[in-house]
Short mmCIF file of C-alpha atoms and ligand atoms in Angstrom, two decimals:
data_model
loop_
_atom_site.label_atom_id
_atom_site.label_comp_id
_atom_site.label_asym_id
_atom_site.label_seq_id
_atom_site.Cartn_x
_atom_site.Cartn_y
_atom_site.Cartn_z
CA UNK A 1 0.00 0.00 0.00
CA UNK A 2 1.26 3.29 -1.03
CA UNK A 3 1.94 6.21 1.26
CA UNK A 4 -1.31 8.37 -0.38
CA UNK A 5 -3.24 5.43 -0.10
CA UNK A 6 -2.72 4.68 3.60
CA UNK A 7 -3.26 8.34 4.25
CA UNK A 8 -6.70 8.47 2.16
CA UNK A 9 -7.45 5.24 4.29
CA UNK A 10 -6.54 7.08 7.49
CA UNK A 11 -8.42 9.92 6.81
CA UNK A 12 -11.68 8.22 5.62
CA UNK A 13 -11.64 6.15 9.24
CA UNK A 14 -11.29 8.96 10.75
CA UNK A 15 -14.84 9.77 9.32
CA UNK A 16 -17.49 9.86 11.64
CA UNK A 17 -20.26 7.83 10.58
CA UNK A 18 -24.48 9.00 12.29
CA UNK A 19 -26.57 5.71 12.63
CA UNK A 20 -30.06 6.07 13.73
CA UNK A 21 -31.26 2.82 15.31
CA UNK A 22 -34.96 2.42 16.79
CA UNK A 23 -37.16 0.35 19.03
CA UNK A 24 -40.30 -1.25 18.58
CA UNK A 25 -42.16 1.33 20.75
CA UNK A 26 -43.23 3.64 17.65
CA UNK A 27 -40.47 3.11 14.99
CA UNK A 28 -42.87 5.26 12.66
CA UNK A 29 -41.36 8.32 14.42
CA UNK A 30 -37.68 6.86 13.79
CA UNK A 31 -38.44 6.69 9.82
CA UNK A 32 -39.59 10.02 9.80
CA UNK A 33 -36.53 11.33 11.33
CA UNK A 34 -34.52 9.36 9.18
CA UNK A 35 -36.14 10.96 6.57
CA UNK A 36 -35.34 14.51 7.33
CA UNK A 37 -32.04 13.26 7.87
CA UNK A 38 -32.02 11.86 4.34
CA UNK A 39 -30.69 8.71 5.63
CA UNK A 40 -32.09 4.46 6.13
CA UNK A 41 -33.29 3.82 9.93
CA UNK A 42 -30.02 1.12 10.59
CA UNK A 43 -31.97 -2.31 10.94
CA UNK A 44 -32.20 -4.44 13.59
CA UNK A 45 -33.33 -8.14 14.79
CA UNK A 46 -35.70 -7.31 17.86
CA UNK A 47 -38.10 -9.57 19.49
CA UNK A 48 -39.34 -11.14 22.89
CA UNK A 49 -39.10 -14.73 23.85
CA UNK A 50 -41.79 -16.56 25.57
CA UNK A 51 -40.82 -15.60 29.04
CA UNK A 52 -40.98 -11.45 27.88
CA UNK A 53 -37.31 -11.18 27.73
CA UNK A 54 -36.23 -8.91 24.94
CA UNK A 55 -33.41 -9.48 22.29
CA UNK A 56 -31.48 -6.83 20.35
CA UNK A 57 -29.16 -7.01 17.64
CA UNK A 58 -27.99 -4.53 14.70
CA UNK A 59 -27.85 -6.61 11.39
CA UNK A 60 -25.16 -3.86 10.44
CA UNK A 61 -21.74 -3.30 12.00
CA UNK A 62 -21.81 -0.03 14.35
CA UNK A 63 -18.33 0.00 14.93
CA UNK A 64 -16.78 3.51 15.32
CA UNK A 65 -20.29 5.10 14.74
CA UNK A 66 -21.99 7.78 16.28
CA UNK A 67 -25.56 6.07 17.29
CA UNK A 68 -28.36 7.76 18.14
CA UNK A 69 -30.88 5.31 19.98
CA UNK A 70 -34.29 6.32 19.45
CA UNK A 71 -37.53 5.04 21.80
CA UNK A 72 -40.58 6.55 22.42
CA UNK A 73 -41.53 5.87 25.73
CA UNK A 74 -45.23 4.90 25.92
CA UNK A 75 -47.39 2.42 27.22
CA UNK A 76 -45.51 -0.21 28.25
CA UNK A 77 -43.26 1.84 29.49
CA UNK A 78 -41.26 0.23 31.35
CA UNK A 79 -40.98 -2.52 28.45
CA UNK A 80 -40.00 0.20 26.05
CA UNK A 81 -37.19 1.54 28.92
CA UNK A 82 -35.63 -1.83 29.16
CA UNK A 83 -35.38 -2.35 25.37
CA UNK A 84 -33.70 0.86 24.47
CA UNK A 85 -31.40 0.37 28.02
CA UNK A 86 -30.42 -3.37 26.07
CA UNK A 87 -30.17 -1.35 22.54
CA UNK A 88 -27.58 0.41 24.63
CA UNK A 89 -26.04 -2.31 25.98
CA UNK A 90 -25.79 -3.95 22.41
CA UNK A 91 -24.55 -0.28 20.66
CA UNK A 92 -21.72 -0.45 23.44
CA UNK A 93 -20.68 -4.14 23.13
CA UNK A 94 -20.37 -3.25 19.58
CA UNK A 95 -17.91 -0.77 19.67
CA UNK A 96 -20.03 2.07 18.97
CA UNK A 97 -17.76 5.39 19.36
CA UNK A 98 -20.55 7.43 20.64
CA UNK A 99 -23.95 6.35 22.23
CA UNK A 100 -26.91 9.20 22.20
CA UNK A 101 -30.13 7.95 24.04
CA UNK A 102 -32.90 9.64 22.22
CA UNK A 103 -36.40 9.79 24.60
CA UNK A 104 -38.47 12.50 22.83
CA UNK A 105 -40.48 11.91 26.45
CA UNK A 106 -37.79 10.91 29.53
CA UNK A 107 -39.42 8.23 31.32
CA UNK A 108 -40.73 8.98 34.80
CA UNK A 109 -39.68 12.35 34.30
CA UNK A 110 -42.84 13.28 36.83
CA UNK A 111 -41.00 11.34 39.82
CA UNK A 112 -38.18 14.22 40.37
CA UNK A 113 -37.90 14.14 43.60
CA UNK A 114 -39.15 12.83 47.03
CA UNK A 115 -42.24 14.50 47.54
CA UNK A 116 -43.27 12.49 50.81
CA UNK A 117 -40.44 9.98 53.15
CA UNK A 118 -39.98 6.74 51.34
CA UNK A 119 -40.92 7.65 47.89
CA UNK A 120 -37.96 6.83 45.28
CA UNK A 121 -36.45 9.51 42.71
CA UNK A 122 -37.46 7.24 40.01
CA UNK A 123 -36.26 9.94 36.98
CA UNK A 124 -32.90 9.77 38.39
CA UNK A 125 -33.10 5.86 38.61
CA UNK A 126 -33.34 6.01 34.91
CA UNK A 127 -30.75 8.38 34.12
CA UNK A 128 -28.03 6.00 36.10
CA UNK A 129 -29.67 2.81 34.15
CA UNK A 130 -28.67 4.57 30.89
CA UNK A 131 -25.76 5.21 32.33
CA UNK A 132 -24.86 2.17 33.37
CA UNK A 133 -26.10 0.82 30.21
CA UNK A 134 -23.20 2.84 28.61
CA UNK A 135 -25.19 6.38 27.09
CA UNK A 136 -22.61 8.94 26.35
CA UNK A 137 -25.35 12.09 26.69
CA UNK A 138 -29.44 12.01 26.02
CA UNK A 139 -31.64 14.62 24.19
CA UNK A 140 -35.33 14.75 25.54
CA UNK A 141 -37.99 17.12 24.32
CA UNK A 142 -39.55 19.20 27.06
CA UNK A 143 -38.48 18.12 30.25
CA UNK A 144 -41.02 17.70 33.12
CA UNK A 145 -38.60 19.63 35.07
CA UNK A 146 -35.28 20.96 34.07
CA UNK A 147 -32.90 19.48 36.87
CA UNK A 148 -33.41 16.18 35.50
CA UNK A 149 -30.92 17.42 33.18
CA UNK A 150 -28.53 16.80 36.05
CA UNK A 151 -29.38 13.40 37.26
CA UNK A 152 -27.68 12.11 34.37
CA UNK A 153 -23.74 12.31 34.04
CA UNK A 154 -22.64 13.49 31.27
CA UNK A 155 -24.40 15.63 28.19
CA UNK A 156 -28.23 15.93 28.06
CA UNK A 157 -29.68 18.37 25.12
CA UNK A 158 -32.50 19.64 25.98
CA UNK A 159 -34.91 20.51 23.49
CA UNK A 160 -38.14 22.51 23.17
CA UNK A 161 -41.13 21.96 21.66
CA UNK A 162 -42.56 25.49 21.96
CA UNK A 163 -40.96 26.87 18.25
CA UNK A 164 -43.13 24.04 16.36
CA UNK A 165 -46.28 24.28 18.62
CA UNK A 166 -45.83 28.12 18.65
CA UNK A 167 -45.49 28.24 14.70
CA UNK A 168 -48.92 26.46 14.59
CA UNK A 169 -50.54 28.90 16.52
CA UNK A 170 -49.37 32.19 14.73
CA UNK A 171 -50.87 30.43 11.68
CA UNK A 172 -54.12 29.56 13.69
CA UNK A 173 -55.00 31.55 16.80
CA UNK A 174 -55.87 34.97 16.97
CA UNK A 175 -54.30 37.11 19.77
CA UNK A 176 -56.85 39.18 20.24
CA UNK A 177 -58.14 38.48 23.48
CA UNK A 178 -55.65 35.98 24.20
CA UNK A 179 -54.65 34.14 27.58
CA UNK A 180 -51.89 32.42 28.04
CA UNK A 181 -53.07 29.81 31.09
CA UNK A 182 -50.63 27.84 33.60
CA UNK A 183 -52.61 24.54 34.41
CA UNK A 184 -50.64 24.33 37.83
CA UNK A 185 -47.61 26.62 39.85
CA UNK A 186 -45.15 23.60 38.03
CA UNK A 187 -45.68 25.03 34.37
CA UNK A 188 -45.46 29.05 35.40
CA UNK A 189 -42.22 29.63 33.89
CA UNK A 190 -42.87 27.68 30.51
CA UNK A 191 -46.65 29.62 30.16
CA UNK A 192 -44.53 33.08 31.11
CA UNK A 193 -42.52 32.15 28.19
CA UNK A 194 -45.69 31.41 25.71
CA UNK A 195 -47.26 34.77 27.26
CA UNK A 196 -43.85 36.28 25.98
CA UNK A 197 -43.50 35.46 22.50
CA UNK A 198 -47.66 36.05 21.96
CA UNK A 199 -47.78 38.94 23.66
CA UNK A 200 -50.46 37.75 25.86
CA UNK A 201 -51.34 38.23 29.12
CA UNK A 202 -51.16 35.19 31.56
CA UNK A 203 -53.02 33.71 33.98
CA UNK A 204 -52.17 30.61 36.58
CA UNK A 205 -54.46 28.42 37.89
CA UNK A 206 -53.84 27.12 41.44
CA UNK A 207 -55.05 23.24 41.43
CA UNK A 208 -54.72 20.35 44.00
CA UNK A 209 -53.63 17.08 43.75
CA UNK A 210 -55.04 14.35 46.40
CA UNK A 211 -51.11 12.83 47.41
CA UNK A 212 -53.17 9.51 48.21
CA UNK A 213 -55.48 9.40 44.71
CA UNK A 214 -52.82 9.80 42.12
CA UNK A 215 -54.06 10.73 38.97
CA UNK A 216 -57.04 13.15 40.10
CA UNK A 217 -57.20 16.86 41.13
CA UNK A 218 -59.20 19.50 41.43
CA UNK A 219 -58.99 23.60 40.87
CA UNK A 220 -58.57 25.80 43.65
CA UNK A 221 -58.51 29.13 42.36
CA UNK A 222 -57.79 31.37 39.25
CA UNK A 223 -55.14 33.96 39.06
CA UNK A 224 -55.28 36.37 36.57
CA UNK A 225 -58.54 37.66 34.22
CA UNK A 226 -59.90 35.30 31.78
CA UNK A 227 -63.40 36.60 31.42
CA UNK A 228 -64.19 37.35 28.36
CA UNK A 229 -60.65 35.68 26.63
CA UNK A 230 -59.73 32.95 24.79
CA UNK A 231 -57.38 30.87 27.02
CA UNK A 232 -54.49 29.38 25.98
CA UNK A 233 -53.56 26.39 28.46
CA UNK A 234 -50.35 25.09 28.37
CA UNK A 235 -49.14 22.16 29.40
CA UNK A 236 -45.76 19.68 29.39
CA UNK A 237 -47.87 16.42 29.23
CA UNK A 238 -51.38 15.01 29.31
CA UNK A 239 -52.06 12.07 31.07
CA UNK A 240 -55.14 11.03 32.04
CA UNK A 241 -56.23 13.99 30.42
CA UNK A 242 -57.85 15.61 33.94
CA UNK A 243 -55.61 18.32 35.03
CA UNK A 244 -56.46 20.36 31.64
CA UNK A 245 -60.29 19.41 31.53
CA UNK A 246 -60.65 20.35 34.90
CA UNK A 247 -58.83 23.45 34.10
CA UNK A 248 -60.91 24.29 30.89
CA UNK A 249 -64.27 23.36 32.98
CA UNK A 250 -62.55 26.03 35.12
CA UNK A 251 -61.71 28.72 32.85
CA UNK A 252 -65.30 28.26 30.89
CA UNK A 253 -67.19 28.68 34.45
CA UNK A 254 -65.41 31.98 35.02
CA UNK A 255 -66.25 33.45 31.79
CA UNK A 256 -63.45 32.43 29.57
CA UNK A 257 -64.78 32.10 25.44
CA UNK A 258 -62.50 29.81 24.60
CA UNK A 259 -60.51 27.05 25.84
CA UNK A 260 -57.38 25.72 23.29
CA UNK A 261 -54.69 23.14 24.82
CA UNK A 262 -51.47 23.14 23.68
CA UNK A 263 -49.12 20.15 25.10
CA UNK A 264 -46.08 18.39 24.27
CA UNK A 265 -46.48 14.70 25.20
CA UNK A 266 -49.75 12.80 24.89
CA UNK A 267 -49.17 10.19 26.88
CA UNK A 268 -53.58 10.04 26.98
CA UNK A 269 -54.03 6.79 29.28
CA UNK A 270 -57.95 6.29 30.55
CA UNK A 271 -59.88 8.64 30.58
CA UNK A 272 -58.00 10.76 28.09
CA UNK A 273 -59.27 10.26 24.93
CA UNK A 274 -63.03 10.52 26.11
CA UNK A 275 -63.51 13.68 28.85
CA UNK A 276 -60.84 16.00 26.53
CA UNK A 277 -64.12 15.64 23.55
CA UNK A 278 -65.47 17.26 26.11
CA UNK A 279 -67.39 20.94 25.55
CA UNK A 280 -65.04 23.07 27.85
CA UNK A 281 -62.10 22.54 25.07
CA UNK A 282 -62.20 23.80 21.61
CA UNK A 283 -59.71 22.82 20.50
CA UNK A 284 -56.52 20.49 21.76
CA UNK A 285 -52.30 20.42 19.90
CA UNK A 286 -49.80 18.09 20.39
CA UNK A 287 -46.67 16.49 19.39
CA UNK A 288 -46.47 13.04 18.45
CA UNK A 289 -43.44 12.32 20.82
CA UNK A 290 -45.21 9.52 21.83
CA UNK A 291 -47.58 8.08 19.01
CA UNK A 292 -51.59 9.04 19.18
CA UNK A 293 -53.14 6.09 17.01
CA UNK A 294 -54.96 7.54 13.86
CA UNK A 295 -57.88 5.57 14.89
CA UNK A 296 -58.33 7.54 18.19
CA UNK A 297 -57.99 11.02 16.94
CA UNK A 298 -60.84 13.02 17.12
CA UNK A 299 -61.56 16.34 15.00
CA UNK A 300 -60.50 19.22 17.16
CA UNK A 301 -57.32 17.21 18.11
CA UNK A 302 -54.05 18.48 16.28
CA UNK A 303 -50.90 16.80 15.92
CA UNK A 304 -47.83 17.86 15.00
CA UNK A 305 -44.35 16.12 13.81
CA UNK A 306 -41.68 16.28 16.12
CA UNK A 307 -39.25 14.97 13.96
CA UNK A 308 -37.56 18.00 12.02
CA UNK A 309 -36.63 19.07 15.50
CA UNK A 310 -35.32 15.93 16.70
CA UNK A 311 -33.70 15.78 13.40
CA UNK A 312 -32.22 18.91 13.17
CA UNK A 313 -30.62 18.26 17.06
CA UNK A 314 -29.34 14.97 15.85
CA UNK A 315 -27.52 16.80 13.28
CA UNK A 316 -26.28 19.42 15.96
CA UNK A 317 -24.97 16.87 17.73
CA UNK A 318 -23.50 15.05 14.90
CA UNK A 319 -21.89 17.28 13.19
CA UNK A 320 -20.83 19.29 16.78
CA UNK A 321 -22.44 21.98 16.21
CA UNK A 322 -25.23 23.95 18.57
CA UNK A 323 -28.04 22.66 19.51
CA UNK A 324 -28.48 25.53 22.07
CA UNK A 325 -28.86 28.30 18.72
CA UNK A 326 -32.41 25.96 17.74
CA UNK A 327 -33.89 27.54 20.62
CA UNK A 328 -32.83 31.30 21.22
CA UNK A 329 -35.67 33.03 23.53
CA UNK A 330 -37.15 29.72 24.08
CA UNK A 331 -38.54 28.21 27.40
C1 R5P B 1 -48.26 18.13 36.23
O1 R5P B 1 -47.35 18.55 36.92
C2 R5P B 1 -48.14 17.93 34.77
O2 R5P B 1 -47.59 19.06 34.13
C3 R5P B 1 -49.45 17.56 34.11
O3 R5P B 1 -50.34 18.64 34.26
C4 R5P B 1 -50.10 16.36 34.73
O4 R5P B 1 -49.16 15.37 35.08
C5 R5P B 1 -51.08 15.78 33.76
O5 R5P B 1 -51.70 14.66 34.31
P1 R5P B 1 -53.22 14.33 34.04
O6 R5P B 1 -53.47 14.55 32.57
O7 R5P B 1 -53.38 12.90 34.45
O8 R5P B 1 -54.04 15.25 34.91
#
């Protein structure tokens, strides 16, 4: 081999290589990130035995690459956790260079801290499994709550999904009359932010969460005038769906015109997809970090692609640039 030859060989290994591998939770989202990327979703043998043990393997070589792992985390959660922490597992055993978790919604995000004695801090709990599991850094979209970012060691992009929500609503909300609404004290700072960039006033609504019946709560109070406004509620995630309708039941009762949701991660367990039909709410948007079957949509529900942003941070990253610039003014 000549001299030139082994150099041109050098330098082409010294090429970094992005792979985008997904797992079974909603590899739809994977394929349209690919897409935007303008490259193949790597392929991979994945399937659970009998007992509900999962296997993993890349039918590619990932040697040397730079591998961005890509699971949505819905329902079965904690299914779709342990296959991506395995994916990991499999990515570092295969001499992957770099290993990027991708979790457009960070598991247990909501269990941040001990709230009562003897609770765990679950959201940390998963940031040491991926960890463990051999992550080199993790994007998320919205995080429940920013420290999270610091429960994991080592790199975690943090990405917002207020520029593609937001340009939907310049196209389709008037401001006149607009509220901006915080569904709880937890969300102020993100809703200040939305109040912000619309130009809206903003108003907070106090609610209250039985500690002993997870999952239901109720609205204290209202800060902040929405008589006579459309209300903009925004919100992180929707669950069960019964923080926002309460809210909107709320907001309607005190003299509020309209009600219009905008939220990042539908995770829409039982009751969801029946009480948000409901009257109080005109209209609700989301982002399909977490995959809304076409067969349960209803027509005032909106959803919106998340994957030019995820995209466009995966290139960021990638090609090491700034991921930080996507978001200037942002939440
Ligand atoms: C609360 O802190 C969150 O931002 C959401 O408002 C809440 O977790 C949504 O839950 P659900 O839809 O079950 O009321």
């Amino acid at each position: 081999m000549s001299e030139s030859e082994l150099l041109s060989g050098i330098k082409s290994h010294a090429q970094r290589r992005l792979v985008l591998v997904s797992g079974r939770a909603y590899p739809e989202l994977a394929t349209s990130v690919a897409h935007e990327l303008g490259i193949e979703v790597l392929g991979s043998d994945m399937h659970t035995f009998a007992g509900s043990e999962i296997y993993a393997r890349f039918e590619e070589s990932v040697r040397g690459a730079d591998i961005f792992v890509l699971q949505s985390h819905t329902r079965p959660i904690n299914e779709w956790l342990m296959e991506q922490l395995i994916m990991v597992d499999a990515a570092k055993r295969a001499s992957a260079k770099r290993i990027t978790v991708v979790a457009p919604y960070y598991p247990y995000a909501r269990q941040d801290k001990k709230g009562r004695g003897r609770e765990p801090i679950s959201a940390r709990l998963v940031a040491d499994m991926f960890k463990v599991a051999g992550a080199d850094r993790i994007m998320s979209v919205d995080l429940h709550a920013a420290q999270i970012q610091g429960f994991f060691d080592g790199p975690v992009d943090h990405l917002f999904a207020q520029p593609v929500l937001l340009e939907h609503f310049r196209e389709t909300l008037s401001r006149e009359a607009l509220t901006v609404v915080s569904p709880d004290m937890g969300r102020v700072k993100v809703a200040d932010a939305w109040s912000d960039k619309l130009g809206a006033p903003l108003a907070i609504i106090h609610k209250r969460r039985d500690p002993k019946v997870h999952n239901d709560v109720s609205v204290h109070e209202i800060v902040g005038d929405v008589s006579g406004r459309v209300c903009l509620l925004v919100d992180d995630l929707i669950d069960t769906g019964r923080t926002i309708v309460k809210a909107a039941e709320a907001l309607k009762a005190n003299g509020a015109t309209g009600v219009v949701v905008a939220a990042t991660h539908a995770l829409f367990s039982d009751p969801a997809y029946e009480i948000l039909q409901s009257d109080f709410i005109d209209r609700v948007v989301v982002t399909d970090t977490l995959p809304v079957p076409a067969d349960k949509r209803w027509d005032r529900l909106t959803v919106l692609s998340i994957a030019p942003l995820l995209a466009r941070a995966i290139h960021e990253v990638f090609a090491d640039g700034s991921v930080t610039s996507m978001f200037d003014g942002a939440a």
